[in-house]
Tab-separated table of C-alpha atoms and ligand atoms in Angstrom:
chain	number	residue	atom	x	y	z
A	1	MET	CA	-37.610	14.377	-11.934
A	2	SER	CA	-35.354	15.332	-14.747
A	3	ALA	CA	-35.623	13.432	-18.002
A	4	LYS	CA	-32.854	10.788	-18.518
A	5	LEU	CA	-30.225	11.145	-21.109
A	6	TRP	CA	-31.619	7.809	-22.419
A	7	ALA	CA	-35.039	8.221	-22.163
A	8	GLY	CA	-36.100	7.889	-25.754
A	9	ARG	CA	-37.211	4.313	-25.956
A	10	PHE	CA	-38.986	4.518	-22.402
A	11	SER	CA	-42.810	5.094	-22.033
A	12	LYS	CA	-42.664	5.435	-18.385
A	13	PRO	CA	-40.351	7.013	-15.848
A	14	THR	CA	-37.810	4.905	-13.845
A	15	ASP	CA	-39.157	3.967	-10.381
A	16	ALA	CA	-37.731	5.757	-7.561
A	17	SER	CA	-36.460	2.524	-5.912
A	18	VAL	CA	-34.580	1.788	-8.974
A	19	GLU	CA	-33.261	5.296	-9.316
A	20	GLN	CA	-31.728	4.623	-5.800
A	21	TYR	CA	-30.611	1.109	-6.409
A	22	ASN	CA	-28.975	2.270	-9.696
A	23	ALA	CA	-27.136	5.296	-8.835
A	24	SER	CA	-23.654	5.485	-8.301
A	25	ILE	CA	-23.060	9.263	-7.959
A	26	THR	CA	-22.701	9.019	-3.975
A	27	PHE	CA	-19.382	7.326	-4.457
A	28	ASP	CA	-18.252	7.682	-7.927
A	29	ASN	CA	-18.259	11.539	-7.604
A	30	THR	CA	-14.705	10.840	-5.984
A	31	MET	CA	-13.551	10.748	-9.757
A	32	VAL	CA	-14.938	13.958	-10.817
A	33	TYR	CA	-11.772	15.591	-11.994
A	34	GLU	CA	-10.703	12.782	-13.860
A	35	ASP	CA	-14.197	12.555	-15.711
A	36	ILE	CA	-13.626	16.248	-16.748
A	37	LEU	CA	-9.917	15.559	-17.614
A	38	GLY	CA	-11.224	12.623	-19.796
A	39	SER	CA	-13.570	14.951	-21.430
A	40	HIS	CA	-11.391	17.607	-22.390
A	41	ALA	CA	-9.167	15.228	-23.971
A	42	HIS	CA	-11.889	13.646	-25.890
A	43	ALA	CA	-13.511	16.920	-27.145
A	44	ALA	CA	-9.910	17.987	-28.234
A	45	MET	CA	-9.666	14.640	-30.178
A	46	LEU	CA	-13.036	15.221	-31.971
A	47	ALA	CA	-12.063	18.477	-33.132
A	48	LYS	CA	-8.643	17.354	-34.145
A	49	CYS	CA	-10.529	14.560	-35.977
A	50	GLY	CA	-12.882	16.855	-37.687
A	51	ILE	CA	-15.890	15.332	-35.745
A	52	ILE	CA	-16.727	18.461	-34.232
A	53	THR	CA	-15.749	21.970	-35.115
A	54	ALA	CA	-13.047	24.082	-33.596
A	55	ALA	CA	-15.415	26.533	-32.013
A	56	GLU	CA	-17.488	23.853	-30.608
A	57	ASN	CA	-14.507	22.496	-29.002
A	58	GLU	CA	-13.685	25.704	-27.619
A	59	GLN	CA	-17.202	25.844	-25.893
A	60	LEU	CA	-16.695	22.279	-24.736
A	61	GLN	CA	-13.473	23.026	-23.147
A	62	GLN	CA	-14.764	26.460	-21.424
A	63	GLY	CA	-17.915	24.804	-20.334
A	64	LEU	CA	-15.879	21.808	-18.677
A	65	GLN	CA	-13.470	24.474	-16.981
A	66	GLN	CA	-16.268	26.281	-15.555
A	67	ILE	CA	-17.545	23.056	-13.988
A	68	SER	CA	-14.133	22.113	-12.670
A	69	LYS	CA	-13.917	25.558	-10.954
A	70	LYS	CA	-17.620	25.279	-9.275
A	71	VAL	CA	-16.496	21.754	-7.899
A	72	THR	CA	-13.430	23.017	-6.576
A	73	GLU	CA	-15.425	25.917	-4.972
A	74	GLY	CA	-17.771	23.583	-3.554
A	75	LYS	CA	-20.765	25.155	-5.913
A	76	ILE	CA	-22.105	22.026	-7.386
A	77	THR	CA	-24.626	19.382	-6.473
A	78	PHE	CA	-24.902	16.284	-7.811
A	79	GLN	CA	-28.401	14.351	-8.410
A	80	ILE	CA	-29.207	10.607	-7.810
A	81	ALA	CA	-31.625	11.129	-10.711
A	82	ASP	CA	-28.653	11.489	-13.186
A	83	GLU	CA	-27.212	8.081	-11.859
A	84	ASP	CA	-23.484	8.596	-12.103
A	85	ILE	CA	-20.874	11.146	-12.446
A	86	HIS	CA	-20.561	11.011	-16.265
A	87	MET	CA	-24.388	12.100	-16.413
A	88	ASN	CA	-23.942	14.303	-13.777
A	89	ILE	CA	-21.194	16.447	-15.344
A	90	GLU	CA	-23.012	16.148	-18.884
A	91	ARG	CA	-26.235	17.557	-17.269
A	92	MET	CA	-24.295	20.374	-15.717
A	93	LEU	CA	-22.560	21.093	-18.883
A	94	HIS	CA	-25.691	21.158	-20.750
A	95	GLU	CA	-27.139	23.622	-18.035
A	96	SER	CA	-23.884	25.934	-18.602
A	97	ILE	CA	-23.423	25.750	-22.576
A	98	GLY	CA	-26.770	24.564	-24.009
A	99	ASP	CA	-27.325	22.150	-26.684
A	100	VAL	CA	-23.374	21.895	-28.147
A	101	ALA	CA	-22.997	19.906	-24.653
A	102	GLY	CA	-24.859	17.043	-26.701
A	103	LYS	CA	-21.923	16.648	-28.945
A	104	LEU	CA	-19.529	15.579	-26.367
A	105	HIS	CA	-20.680	11.941	-26.060
A	106	THR	CA	-20.020	11.478	-29.885
A	107	ALA	CA	-17.738	8.213	-30.342
A	108	ARG	CA	-17.640	7.394	-26.516
A	109	SER	CA	-19.975	5.235	-24.273
A	110	ARG	CA	-20.128	5.458	-20.595
A	111	ASN	CA	-18.399	1.989	-20.845
A	112	ASP	CA	-15.279	3.116	-21.932
A	113	GLN	CA	-15.659	6.296	-20.106
A	114	VAL	CA	-15.981	4.755	-16.565
A	115	ALA	CA	-13.137	2.551	-17.189
A	116	LEU	CA	-11.139	5.750	-18.333
A	117	ASP	CA	-11.929	7.582	-15.031
A	118	ILE	CA	-10.810	4.761	-12.984
A	119	HIS	CA	-7.513	4.319	-14.898
A	120	LEU	CA	-6.823	8.111	-14.323
A	121	TYR	CA	-7.648	8.070	-10.797
A	122	LEU	CA	-5.871	5.212	-9.883
A	123	ARG	CA	-2.788	5.914	-11.503
A	124	LYS	CA	-2.621	9.214	-9.280
A	125	GLN	CA	-3.542	7.527	-6.177
A	126	ILE	CA	-0.374	4.770	-6.950
A	127	VAL	CA	1.832	7.750	-7.180
A	128	GLU	CA	0.612	9.129	-3.761
A	129	ILE	CA	0.932	5.847	-2.166
A	130	VAL	CA	4.340	5.437	-3.307
A	131	GLU	CA	5.181	8.699	-1.818
A	132	LEU	CA	3.822	7.490	1.611
A	133	LEU	CA	5.475	4.238	1.210
A	134	THR	CA	8.702	6.157	0.587
A	135	GLN	CA	8.062	8.325	3.640
A	136	LEU	CA	7.718	5.543	5.695
A	137	GLN	CA	10.801	3.785	4.653
A	138	ASN	CA	12.721	7.024	5.253
A	139	THR	CA	11.581	7.160	8.835
A	140	LEU	CA	12.268	3.221	9.367
A	141	LEU	CA	16.011	4.186	7.921
A	142	THR	CA	16.342	6.741	10.140
A	143	MET	CA	15.439	4.472	13.331
A	144	ALA	CA	17.656	1.921	11.883
A	145	LYS	CA	20.670	4.391	11.996
A	146	GLU	CA	19.560	5.804	15.511
A	147	HIS	CA	19.437	1.973	16.778
A	148	ARG	CA	22.340	0.739	15.141
A	149	HIS	CA	23.819	-0.806	18.091
A	150	VAL	CA	20.850	-1.938	19.861
A	151	ILE	CA	20.822	-5.793	20.916
A	152	LEU	CA	17.502	-7.405	21.582
A	153	PRO	CA	16.457	-11.069	21.431
A	154	GLY	CA	15.553	-12.170	17.969
A	155	TYR	CA	12.582	-14.637	17.880
A	156	THR	CA	11.223	-17.855	16.399
A	157	HIS	CA	7.671	-19.133	17.444
A	158	LEU	CA	7.823	-16.059	19.642
A	159	GLN	CA	10.448	-17.738	21.813
A	160	ARG	CA	14.072	-16.070	22.275
A	161	ALA	CA	16.008	-17.446	19.653
A	162	GLN	CA	19.210	-15.632	19.237
A	163	PRO	CA	20.512	-11.947	19.777
A	164	ILE	CA	19.745	-9.637	16.785
A	165	TYR	CA	20.595	-5.707	16.155
A	166	LEU	CA	17.495	-3.777	16.362
A	167	ALA	CA	18.632	-1.915	12.925
A	168	GLN	CA	18.362	-5.231	11.337
A	169	HIS	CA	14.682	-5.688	12.556
A	170	TRP	CA	13.639	-2.356	11.209
A	171	LEU	CA	15.508	-2.969	7.777
A	172	ALA	CA	13.326	-6.113	7.496
A	173	TYR	CA	10.158	-3.850	7.463
A	174	VAL	CA	12.124	-1.576	4.761
A	175	ALA	CA	12.758	-4.486	2.753
A	176	MET	CA	8.975	-5.474	2.746
A	177	LEU	CA	8.029	-1.682	1.709
A	178	GLN	CA	10.283	-1.901	-0.784
A	179	ARG	CA	8.807	-4.861	-2.727
A	180	ASP	CA	5.518	-3.002	-2.161
A	181	SER	CA	6.723	0.122	-3.864
A	182	THR	CA	8.381	-1.921	-6.635
A	183	ARG	CA	5.268	-3.805	-6.921
A	184	LEU	CA	3.144	-0.655	-7.237
A	185	GLN	CA	5.442	0.792	-9.916
A	186	GLU	CA	4.893	-2.283	-12.003
A	187	ILE	CA	1.052	-2.280	-11.849
A	188	TRP	CA	1.229	1.357	-12.834
A	189	LEU	CA	2.536	0.221	-16.250
A	190	ARG	CA	-0.718	-1.670	-16.800
A	191	VAL	CA	-2.955	0.860	-15.017
A	192	ASN	CA	-1.405	3.566	-17.376
A	193	GLN	CA	-3.198	2.460	-20.686
A	194	SER	CA	-6.102	4.183	-22.084
A	195	PRO	CA	-9.557	2.213	-22.784
A	196	LEU	CA	-11.058	5.458	-24.365
A	197	GLY	CA	-12.250	4.988	-27.850
A	198	ALA	CA	-13.637	1.297	-27.352
A	199	CYS	CA	-17.006	2.895	-26.691
A	200	ALA	CA	-20.013	0.653	-26.035
A	201	LEU	CA	-17.709	-2.551	-26.914
A	202	THR	CA	-16.433	-2.371	-30.319
A	203	GLY	CA	-15.741	0.977	-31.274
A	204	THR	CA	-17.559	3.560	-33.564
A	205	THR	CA	-18.253	4.450	-37.224
A	206	PHE	CA	-16.411	7.699	-36.660
A	207	THR	CA	-12.807	7.766	-37.451
A	208	THR	CA	-11.064	8.596	-34.230
A	209	ASP	CA	-7.823	8.752	-32.911
A	210	ARG	CA	-7.306	6.873	-29.789
A	211	HIS	CA	-3.688	7.526	-29.682
A	212	TYR	CA	-4.101	11.095	-29.622
A	213	VAL	CA	-6.363	11.003	-26.352
A	214	ALA	CA	-3.998	8.414	-25.087
A	215	GLU	CA	-1.112	11.035	-25.432
A	216	GLN	CA	-3.194	14.179	-24.032
A	217	LEU	CA	-3.756	12.123	-21.008
A	218	GLY	CA	-0.094	11.021	-20.427
A	219	PHE	CA	-0.924	7.267	-21.155
A	220	ASP	CA	1.596	4.700	-22.426
A	221	GLY	CA	-0.578	3.401	-24.685
A	222	ILE	CA	-4.061	1.901	-25.344
A	223	TYR	CA	-6.107	-1.079	-25.076
A	224	LEU	CA	-6.144	-2.738	-28.534
A	225	ASN	CA	-8.800	-5.094	-28.046
A	226	THR	CA	-12.023	-3.090	-27.431
A	227	LEU	CA	-13.996	-5.595	-25.548
A	228	ASP	CA	-10.794	-6.146	-23.460
A	229	ALA	CA	-10.685	-2.240	-22.715
A	230	VAL	CA	-14.049	-2.055	-21.154
A	231	SER	CA	-14.363	-5.431	-19.667
A	232	ASP	CA	-10.740	-5.553	-17.863
A	233	ARG	CA	-10.745	-4.782	-13.956
A	234	ASP	CA	-7.427	-7.020	-13.816
A	235	PHE	CA	-5.662	-3.631	-13.030
A	236	ILE	CA	-7.783	-2.922	-10.036
A	237	ILE	CA	-7.432	-6.405	-8.641
A	238	GLU	CA	-3.593	-6.294	-8.827
A	239	PHE	CA	-3.866	-2.938	-6.940
A	240	LEU	CA	-6.011	-4.660	-4.272
A	241	ALA	CA	-3.537	-7.483	-4.144
A	242	SER	CA	-0.514	-5.216	-3.648
A	243	SER	CA	-2.711	-3.207	-0.955
A	244	ALA	CA	-3.612	-6.420	0.778
A	245	ILE	CA	0.254	-7.297	0.918
A	246	THR	CA	1.245	-4.178	2.234
A	247	MET	CA	-1.348	-3.870	4.844
A	248	MET	CA	-0.437	-7.481	5.680
A	249	HIS	CA	3.329	-6.153	6.432
A	250	LEU	CA	1.658	-3.315	8.574
A	251	SER	CA	-0.464	-5.611	10.405
A	252	ARG	CA	2.546	-7.860	11.419
A	253	LEU	CA	4.347	-4.549	12.550
A	254	SER	CA	1.516	-3.576	14.407
A	255	GLU	CA	1.291	-7.012	16.140
A	256	GLU	CA	4.695	-6.304	17.216
A	257	LEU	CA	4.397	-2.952	18.287
A	258	ILE	CA	1.354	-4.057	20.409
A	259	LEU	CA	3.605	-6.786	21.971
A	260	TRP	CA	6.486	-4.664	22.546
A	261	SER	CA	4.699	-2.076	24.248
A	262	SER	CA	2.875	-4.351	26.496
A	263	GLN	CA	4.348	-4.489	30.281
A	264	GLU	CA	5.421	-8.102	29.493
A	265	PHE	CA	7.811	-6.983	26.849
A	266	ASN	CA	8.310	-3.312	27.509
A	267	PHE	CA	10.536	-2.867	24.651
A	268	ILE	CA	9.308	0.483	23.406
A	269	THR	CA	6.647	3.412	24.541
A	270	LEU	CA	4.516	4.430	22.009
A	271	ASP	CA	4.112	8.251	22.257
A	272	ASP	CA	1.008	9.465	24.460
A	273	ALA	CA	-0.202	11.420	21.460
A	274	PHE	CA	-0.523	8.310	19.468
A	275	CYS	CA	-2.211	6.315	22.021
A	276	THR	CA	-5.713	6.525	23.842
A	277	GLY	CA	-7.091	5.750	27.221
A	278	SER	CA	-9.819	3.700	28.927
A	279	SER	CA	-13.334	4.926	30.026
A	280	ILE	CA	-13.041	3.223	33.114
A	281	MET	CA	-9.511	2.156	34.052
A	282	PRO	CA	-7.538	5.232	34.601
A	283	GLN	CA	-4.234	3.602	34.317
A	284	LYS	CA	-4.808	2.467	30.833
A	285	LYS	CA	-2.688	3.565	27.764
A	286	ASN	CA	-3.755	1.333	24.674
A	287	PRO	CA	-2.116	1.054	21.304
A	288	ASP	CA	-5.299	1.559	19.537
A	289	VAL	CA	-3.451	2.629	16.238
A	290	PRO	CA	-1.594	-0.331	15.505
A	291	GLU	CA	-4.635	-2.589	16.656
A	292	LEU	CA	-6.905	-0.569	14.381
A	293	ALA	CA	-4.264	-1.158	11.478
A	294	ARG	CA	-4.316	-4.976	12.308
A	295	GLY	CA	-8.091	-4.977	12.139
A	296	LYS	CA	-8.380	-2.781	8.921
A	297	THR	CA	-6.254	-5.311	7.110
A	298	GLY	CA	-9.451	-7.531	7.025
A	299	ARG	CA	-11.532	-5.010	4.973
A	300	VAL	CA	-8.566	-4.772	2.384
A	301	TYR	CA	-8.543	-8.717	1.967
A	302	GLY	CA	-12.277	-8.412	1.775
A	303	ALA	CA	-11.816	-5.761	-1.190
A	304	LEU	CA	-9.839	-8.089	-3.228
A	305	PHE	CA	-12.085	-11.122	-2.490
A	306	THR	CA	-15.089	-8.761	-3.601
A	307	LEU	CA	-13.522	-7.852	-6.829
A	308	LEU	CA	-12.157	-11.516	-7.691
A	309	THR	CA	-15.848	-12.831	-6.946
A	310	LEU	CA	-17.420	-9.926	-9.030
A	311	LEU	CA	-15.279	-10.651	-12.116
A	312	LYS	CA	-15.187	-14.298	-12.100
A	313	GLY	CA	-18.393	-15.310	-13.815
A	314	LEU	CA	-18.830	-12.086	-15.682
A	315	PRO	CA	-19.372	-12.440	-19.450
A	316	LEU	CA	-17.866	-9.938	-21.910
A	317	ALA	CA	-18.149	-6.759	-22.162
A	318	TYR	CA	-19.554	-4.295	-19.834
A	319	ASN	CA	-22.080	-5.760	-17.459
A	320	LYS	CA	-23.509	-3.259	-14.682
A	321	ASP	CA	-22.057	-5.454	-11.989
A	322	LEU	CA	-18.834	-3.707	-12.691
A	323	GLN	CA	-20.163	-0.744	-10.952
A	324	GLU	CA	-19.470	-2.454	-7.641
A	325	ASP	CA	-15.707	-2.274	-8.379
A	326	LYS	CA	-15.722	1.083	-6.953
A	327	GLU	CA	-16.616	1.122	-3.414
A	328	PRO	CA	-13.971	-1.595	-2.343
A	329	LEU	CA	-11.562	0.120	-4.354
A	330	PHE	CA	-12.215	3.454	-2.906
A	331	ASP	CA	-12.234	2.237	0.674
A	332	THR	CA	-8.849	0.257	-0.027
A	333	ILE	CA	-7.330	3.478	-1.168
A	334	LYS	CA	-8.482	5.476	1.885
A	335	THR	CA	-7.446	2.604	4.373
A	336	LEU	CA	-4.228	2.250	2.855
A	337	ARG	CA	-3.141	5.793	2.711
A	338	ASP	CA	-4.386	6.592	6.256
A	339	THR	CA	-2.555	3.744	7.733
A	340	LEU	CA	0.712	4.445	6.158
A	341	ALA	CA	0.306	8.145	7.013
A	342	ILE	CA	-0.385	7.710	10.633
A	343	TYR	CA	2.658	5.160	10.788
A	344	ILE	CA	5.088	7.972	9.831
A	345	PRO	CA	4.780	9.780	13.065
A	346	LEU	CA	3.888	7.028	15.146
A	347	LEU	CA	7.109	5.330	14.374
A	348	ALA	CA	8.965	8.539	14.586
A	349	THR	CA	7.673	9.327	17.969
A	350	LEU	CA	8.413	5.711	19.603
A	351	LYS	CA	10.764	5.665	22.458
A	352	VAL	CA	13.095	2.541	22.156
A	353	ASN	CA	13.750	0.887	25.558
A	354	SER	CA	17.106	-0.437	24.909
A	355	ALA	CA	17.965	-1.299	28.289
A	356	ASN	CA	15.146	-3.669	28.294
A	357	MET	CA	15.712	-5.254	25.107
A	358	ARG	CA	19.426	-5.651	26.396
A	359	ALA	CA	18.326	-7.165	29.371
A	360	ALA	CA	15.856	-9.891	27.583
A	361	VAL	CA	18.982	-11.107	26.096
A	362	ASN	CA	20.594	-12.211	29.202
A	363	ASP	CA	17.737	-14.708	29.645
A	364	GLY	CA	16.794	-17.619	27.623
A	365	TYR	CA	20.218	-19.195	26.512
A	366	LEU	CA	20.185	-16.991	23.379
A	367	ASN	CA	24.167	-18.014	23.112
A	368	ALA	CA	23.442	-21.645	22.928
A	369	THR	CA	23.752	-21.924	19.181
A	370	VAL	CA	26.934	-19.992	18.994
A	371	LEU	CA	28.219	-22.581	21.861
A	372	ALA	CA	27.279	-25.377	19.535
A	373	GLU	CA	28.938	-23.989	16.540
A	374	TYR	CA	31.969	-23.318	18.826
A	375	LEU	CA	31.972	-27.135	19.891
A	376	VAL	CA	32.282	-28.007	15.978
A	377	ARG	CA	35.232	-26.078	15.894
A	378	CYS	CA	36.548	-27.999	18.749
A	379	GLY	CA	36.204	-31.084	16.858
A	380	ALA	CA	32.279	-32.402	17.413
A	381	THR	CA	30.064	-32.922	14.750
A	382	PHE	CA	27.245	-30.810	14.703
A	383	ARG	CA	24.732	-33.286	15.834
A	384	VAL	CA	26.898	-34.129	18.948
A	385	ALA	CA	27.624	-30.487	19.500
A	386	HIS	CA	23.688	-29.801	19.586
A	387	GLU	CA	23.173	-32.706	21.989
A	388	VAL	CA	25.900	-31.691	24.396
A	389	VAL	CA	24.617	-28.038	24.631
A	390	GLY	CA	21.072	-29.115	24.806
A	391	LYS	CA	22.316	-31.006	27.973
A	392	MET	CA	24.149	-28.156	29.152
A	393	VAL	CA	20.943	-25.947	28.805
A	394	ALA	CA	18.981	-28.304	30.729
A	395	HIS	CA	21.362	-28.392	33.427
A	396	CYS	CA	21.368	-24.767	33.613
A	397	VAL	CA	17.548	-24.659	33.718
A	398	ALA	CA	17.513	-26.952	36.632
A	399	LYS	CA	20.376	-24.690	38.393
A	400	LYS	CA	18.418	-21.787	37.595
A	401	CYS	CA	21.691	-20.122	36.046
A	402	ARG	CA	23.020	-18.952	32.506
A	403	LEU	CA	25.404	-20.782	30.226
A	404	GLU	CA	28.278	-18.202	30.922
A	405	ASP	CA	27.698	-18.835	34.853
A	406	LEU	CA	28.983	-22.351	34.415
A	407	SER	CA	33.037	-22.777	35.482
A	408	LEU	CA	35.436	-24.288	32.862
A	409	THR	CA	35.491	-27.522	34.775
A	410	GLU	CA	31.867	-27.842	35.064
A	411	MET	CA	31.524	-27.010	31.198
A	412	GLN	CA	34.077	-29.589	30.296
A	413	LYS	CA	32.325	-32.210	32.286
A	414	PHE	CA	29.895	-31.875	29.185
A	415	TYR	CA	32.825	-31.636	26.643
A	416	PRO	CA	36.273	-31.879	27.323
A	417	ALA	CA	37.818	-29.748	24.527
A	418	ILE	CA	36.238	-26.698	25.665
A	419	SER	CA	38.996	-24.053	26.687
A	420	GLU	CA	39.024	-20.693	28.304
A	421	GLU	CA	38.168	-19.451	24.756
A	422	VAL	CA	34.518	-20.199	25.480
A	423	ARG	CA	34.316	-17.006	27.686
A	424	GLN	CA	34.609	-14.767	24.573
A	425	VAL	CA	32.598	-17.235	22.606
A	426	LEU	CA	29.456	-16.901	25.272
A	427	SER	CA	29.545	-13.123	25.497
A	428	ILE	CA	26.328	-11.573	23.859
A	429	GLU	CA	28.192	-9.027	21.880
A	430	ASN	CA	30.074	-11.896	20.561
A	431	THR	CA	27.131	-13.793	19.813
A	432	VAL	CA	25.621	-10.984	17.674
A	433	ALA	CA	28.829	-10.248	15.822
A	434	ALA	CA	29.188	-14.042	15.129
A	435	CYS	CA	25.811	-14.743	13.940
A	436	ASP	CA	25.341	-15.147	10.099
A	437	VAL	CA	28.598	-13.882	9.216
A	438	LYS	CA	31.935	-12.620	10.774
A	439	ASN	CA	31.027	-9.116	11.346
A	440	HIS	CA	27.204	-8.735	11.473
A	441	LEU	CA	27.282	-4.875	11.929
A	442	SER	CA	28.984	-4.411	8.541
A	443	VAL	CA	26.117	-6.536	6.995
A	444	VAL	CA	23.443	-4.343	8.597
A	445	ASP	CA	25.580	-1.361	7.143
A	446	THR	CA	25.580	-2.813	3.598
A	447	ASP	CA	21.661	-3.568	3.963
A	448	LEU	CA	21.130	-0.085	5.124
A	449	ALA	CA	23.060	1.468	2.090
A	450	GLN	CA	21.377	-0.267	-0.256
A	451	ARG	CA	17.622	0.507	1.146
A	452	GLU	CA	18.780	3.677	1.009
A	453	GLN	CA	19.919	3.455	-2.856
A	454	GLN	CA	16.690	1.917	-3.570
A	455	VAL	CA	14.540	4.583	-1.738
A	456	GLN	CA	16.609	7.167	-3.923
A	457	LYS	CA	15.514	5.292	-7.234
A	458	ASP	CA	11.923	5.253	-6.011
A	459	GLU	CA	11.878	9.167	-5.461
A	460	ALA	CA	13.083	9.348	-8.967
A	461	TRP	CA	10.610	7.629	-10.322
A	462	LEU	CA	8.113	9.592	-8.129
A	463	ALA	CA	9.289	12.717	-9.340
A	464	ALA	CA	9.014	11.708	-12.950
A	465	LYS	CA	5.514	10.527	-12.338
A	466	GLN	CA	4.384	13.695	-10.633
A	467	GLY	CA	5.753	15.686	-13.131
A	468	LEU	CA	3.829	14.132	-15.691
A	469	LEU	CA	0.521	14.147	-13.670
A	470	VAL	CA	1.057	18.059	-13.157
A	471	ALA	CA	1.670	18.491	-16.726
A	472	VAL	CA	-1.632	16.585	-17.743
A	473	TYR	CA	-3.837	18.262	-15.404
A	474	THR	CA	-2.559	21.768	-15.512
A	475	LYS	CA	-2.783	21.756	-19.495
A	476	PHE	CA	-6.884	21.385	-19.120
A	477	GLY	CA	-6.609	23.871	-16.154
A	478	LEU	CA	-7.122	21.325	-13.431
A	479	ALA	CA	-5.299	21.487	-9.974
A	480	LYS	CA	-3.447	18.000	-9.865
B	501	LIG	N1	-21.930	4.070	-13.253
B	501	LIG	C1	-21.532	3.108	-14.042
B	501	LIG	C2	-20.344	2.225	-13.562
B	501	LIG	O1	-20.019	2.706	-12.576
B	501	LIG	C3	-20.914	3.902	-15.470
B	501	LIG	C4	-21.271	2.786	-16.489
B	501	LIG	C5	-22.497	2.878	-17.015
B	501	LIG	N2	-22.902	2.015	-18.180
B	501	LIG	C6	-23.920	1.479	-18.431
B	501	LIG	N3	-23.914	1.122	-19.934
B	501	LIG	N4	-24.843	1.857	-17.864
B	501	LIG	O2	-19.874	1.215	-14.113
């Protein structure tokens, strides 16, 4: 068992069970590059402020670079006895450059170090998630263009309501994903703040330059209040809340894909490559991916509640409870990324059975609302029109026919002012076009154009942030 870096005041070695229980290295090694990156910037600041010499800084920089190289080559082993990523790296640095490694932790605590690592790690993940969201939106935009004229029933209460264009249905999901992307870009502002220099809770007697570290790392600013810097996990909660919303959106889409690919609907066919079979029923082709996406939404909600509960009774400043912030965060990042990534090809390869969609519009009296609105134009109040059309529908249900199958004379028995014009009113194409505004397709086109413009804005944001990250990581010899 190696001696602990904090062993000075202890007279006994740590019990093996405590070592296991206490260690976070099995999961916080995810942030290995961010831990090294933060140390590069911290050492540079110590030298700039005259707290270590330029030569010592040079040794630390080179030592850290050797470690990141070894990490990339898979040549390092983390030790449970070293507790966490911070002390594992420090131990390795000591092995590689000797006692000067002991200077790195001057004017720093693991409390501000771990907060820094999470800020660095999460901002990188946000960029990659915004990229996935953008790709998924582009997929849906392509589908909306491709299916611009496809008509299907729109539903309320999962009952056929009024006909809609399939393009509008896909664009509704683009709208949701755009809010998700914008939300993440707003959260980035709070993630991209540096807590480093807060030390354990109240700074240090050394004259450090917290702004210099922040600049080196591409942060927009620093946490002014040092207690807040080490205690704050709001930025994680915001990210988890945002992830929960995105997963909820994907889960709603999943539910629709599952329904639509059932034999009862048969509106879409998922590609064979994105479905799985049954071990007993040879005929089965199951939509496992959307089912899993729907199911995995639960663990992301769980992560949000874990963090909210973790923080609710926690006194300032750092408490070890905070170590429990990482696994839910990492699990959420993986779940969200995996789900977004798999949905891009899953959607791009699905086949739309437009004839079945169109046929479904013929049954279910989807033109009843436009007929009622037509009666209003013939002079009825809307309440009267609603009542009259309701009776006409009941009559048709009994006769097992559609509204458009009634003769003009039959219709006039319900409302005498109905004229031949009603034929045009009742046609399904007219029903879609008449809905909402005069020319519904042009609304779809306007929506499409605006969504495309927003994706371009998101892509510009992405390019700027990707450029920033590449600059910061490569400055210290790290691959992004
Ligand atoms: N592994 C710890 C965590 O994840 C790092 C901070 C430890 N700080 C301390 N004072 N023990 O929170």
